[in-house]
Coordinates of C-alpha atoms in Angstrom, one line a residue:
X1 CA 31.3 2.3 -8.5
X2 CA 31.7 5.2 -10.8
X3 CA 32.4 8.7 -9.7
X4 CA 28.8 9.7 -10.3
X5 CA 27.1 7.0 -8.3
X6 CA 26.3 3.3 -8.1
X7 CA 24.5 1.4 -10.8
X8 CA 21.6 -0.9 -9.6
X9 CA 23.7 -4.1 -9.7
X10 CA 26.5 -2.5 -7.8
X11 CA 24.2 -1.1 -5.2
X12 CA 22.3 -4.4 -4.8
X13 CA 25.6 -6.3 -4.4
X14 CA 27.0 -3.8 -1.9
X15 CA 23.8 -3.9 0.2
X16 CA 23.2 -7.6 -0.1
X17 CA 19.8 -7.3 -1.8
X18 CA 18.5 -8.2 -5.2
X19 CA 17.5 -5.9 -8.0
X20 CA 13.8 -6.6 -7.5
X21 CA 14.1 -5.4 -3.9
X22 CA 15.5 -2.1 -5.1
X23 CA 12.6 -1.6 -7.5
X24 CA 10.1 -2.5 -4.9
X25 CA 11.6 -0.1 -2.3
X26 CA 11.4 2.6 -5.0
X27 CA 7.8 1.9 -5.6
X28 CA 7.1 1.9 -1.9
X29 CA 8.8 5.2 -1.5
X30 CA 11.6 3.9 0.8
X31 CA 14.2 4.8 -1.8
X32 CA 14.1 8.0 -3.8
X33 CA 14.0 7.6 -7.6
X34 CA 17.6 7.6 -8.7
X35 CA 19.0 10.0 -11.3
X36 CA 19.9 8.5 -14.7
X37 CA 23.2 8.4 -16.5
X38 CA 23.3 9.7 -20.1
X39 CA 22.9 6.0 -21.1
X40 CA 19.8 5.6 -19.0
X41 CA 21.3 3.6 -16.2
X42 CA 20.0 4.3 -12.7
X43 CA 22.7 5.9 -10.5
X44 CA 22.3 5.8 -6.8
X45 CA 24.2 7.9 -4.3
X46 CA 26.7 5.8 -2.3
X47 CA 24.9 6.5 1.0
X48 CA 22.0 4.4 -0.4
X49 CA 23.9 1.3 0.7
X50 CA 23.6 2.4 4.3
X51 CA 19.9 3.2 3.8
X52 CA 19.3 -0.3 2.4
X53 CA 21.2 -1.9 5.3
X54 CA 19.1 0.1 7.7
X55 CA 15.9 -1.0 6.1
X56 CA 16.9 -4.7 6.1
X57 CA 18.0 -4.5 9.7
X58 CA 14.7 -2.9 10.7
X59 CA 12.9 -5.7 9.0
X60 CA 14.9 -8.3 10.8
X61 CA 13.9 -6.6 14.0
X62 CA 10.3 -7.2 13.1
X63 CA 9.3 -3.8 11.6
X64 CA 7.1 -3.9 8.6
X65 CA 8.0 -1.9 5.5
X66 CA 5.2 0.6 6.4
X67 CA 6.7 1.0 9.9
X68 CA 10.2 1.4 8.4
X69 CA 8.9 4.1 6.0
X70 CA 7.3 5.9 9.0
X71 CA 10.6 5.6 11.0
X72 CA 12.6 7.0 8.1
X73 CA 10.1 9.8 7.6
X74 CA 10.2 10.6 11.4
X75 CA 14.0 10.6 11.2
X76 CA 13.9 13.1 8.3
X77 CA 11.6 15.4 10.3
X78 CA 13.3 15.6 13.7
X79 CA 10.7 18.1 15.0
X80 CA 7.9 15.6 14.5
X81 CA 5.8 14.2 17.4
X82 CA 7.8 12.5 20.1
X83 CA 5.7 9.3 19.8
X84 CA 6.6 8.8 16.2
X85 CA 10.4 8.2 16.6
X86 CA 12.6 5.2 17.0
X87 CA 12.4 5.1 20.8
X88 CA 8.6 4.9 20.9
X89 CA 8.3 2.5 18.0
X90 CA 11.1 0.3 19.4
X91 CA 9.2 0.1 22.7
X92 CA 6.0 -0.8 20.9
X93 CA 7.8 -3.5 18.9
X94 CA 9.4 -4.9 22.0
X95 CA 5.9 -5.4 23.6
X96 CA 4.9 -7.2 20.4
X97 CA 8.0 -9.4 20.5
X98 CA 7.6 -10.2 24.1
X99 CA 3.9 -11.3 23.5
X100 CA 5.0 -13.4 20.6
X101 CA 7.7 -15.0 22.8
X102 CA 5.1 -15.7 25.5
X103 CA 2.8 -17.3 22.9
X104 CA 5.7 -19.4 21.5
X105 CA 6.6 -20.5 25.0
X106 CA 3.1 -21.8 25.5
X107 CA 3.2 -23.6 22.1
X108 CA 6.6 -25.1 22.9
X109 CA 5.5 -26.3 26.3
X110 CA 2.3 -27.8 24.9
X111 CA 4.2 -29.6 22.1
X112 CA 6.6 -31.0 24.6
X113 CA 3.7 -32.2 26.8
X114 CA 2.1 -33.8 23.7
X115 CA 5.3 -35.6 22.9
X116 CA 5.7 -36.8 26.5
X117 CA 2.0 -38.0 26.6
X118 CA 2.6 -40.0 23.5
X119 CA -0.1 -38.3 21.4
X120 CA 0.0 -39.8 17.9
X121 CA -3.4 -39.2 16.5
X122 CA -5.1 -35.8 16.8
X123 CA -8.6 -37.2 16.7
X124 CA -7.9 -39.9 19.2
X125 CA -6.0 -37.5 21.4
X126 CA -8.9 -34.9 21.3
X127 CA -11.1 -37.5 22.9
X128 CA -8.6 -38.3 25.7
X129 CA -8.7 -36.5 29.0
X130 CA -4.9 -36.9 29.4
X131 CA -4.1 -35.1 26.1
X132 CA -2.2 -31.9 26.8
X133 CA -3.3 -30.2 23.6
X134 CA -5.7 -27.3 24.0
X135 CA -8.7 -29.2 22.6
X136 CA -8.3 -31.6 25.6
X137 CA -10.2 -29.0 27.7
X138 CA -13.1 -29.3 25.2
X139 CA -13.0 -33.0 25.4
X140 CA -13.2 -32.9 29.2
X141 CA -16.2 -30.6 29.0
X142 CA -17.9 -32.9 26.5
X143 CA -17.0 -36.0 28.5
X144 CA -18.3 -34.4 31.7
X145 CA -21.5 -33.4 29.9
X146 CA -22.0 -37.0 28.7
X147 CA -21.3 -38.7 32.0
X148 CA -22.6 -36.1 34.5

């Protein structure tokens, strides 16, 4: 680090991102365009490391870059609407995550049942009334329609 800021490579290393990520975040408006050294090198303020870590953490929590940009903007404008801040967005994201977990639980349980049932061929399994995969319900309806 120089006394006047971090060069792109230094910033990327310190924040654990690559140079393309820095450029992309600049284009998306997540990072302000840095000032330039007399030699033309980008120079970022040292607090940009924290900002990059915040962005990456928010992404790991499931926020899209658009949502991250909105959160950063809401944080800069503390007097903004109460439904635009981190608390409201985190609650919304939690609902999404809980729905995904419920969906994944159904998938896990169905796959376990398919393994236990010995399903080995999707087409053959689809025609079997004992297949636990979701298309088994369709097969039952078709079987009942054919035999009833």
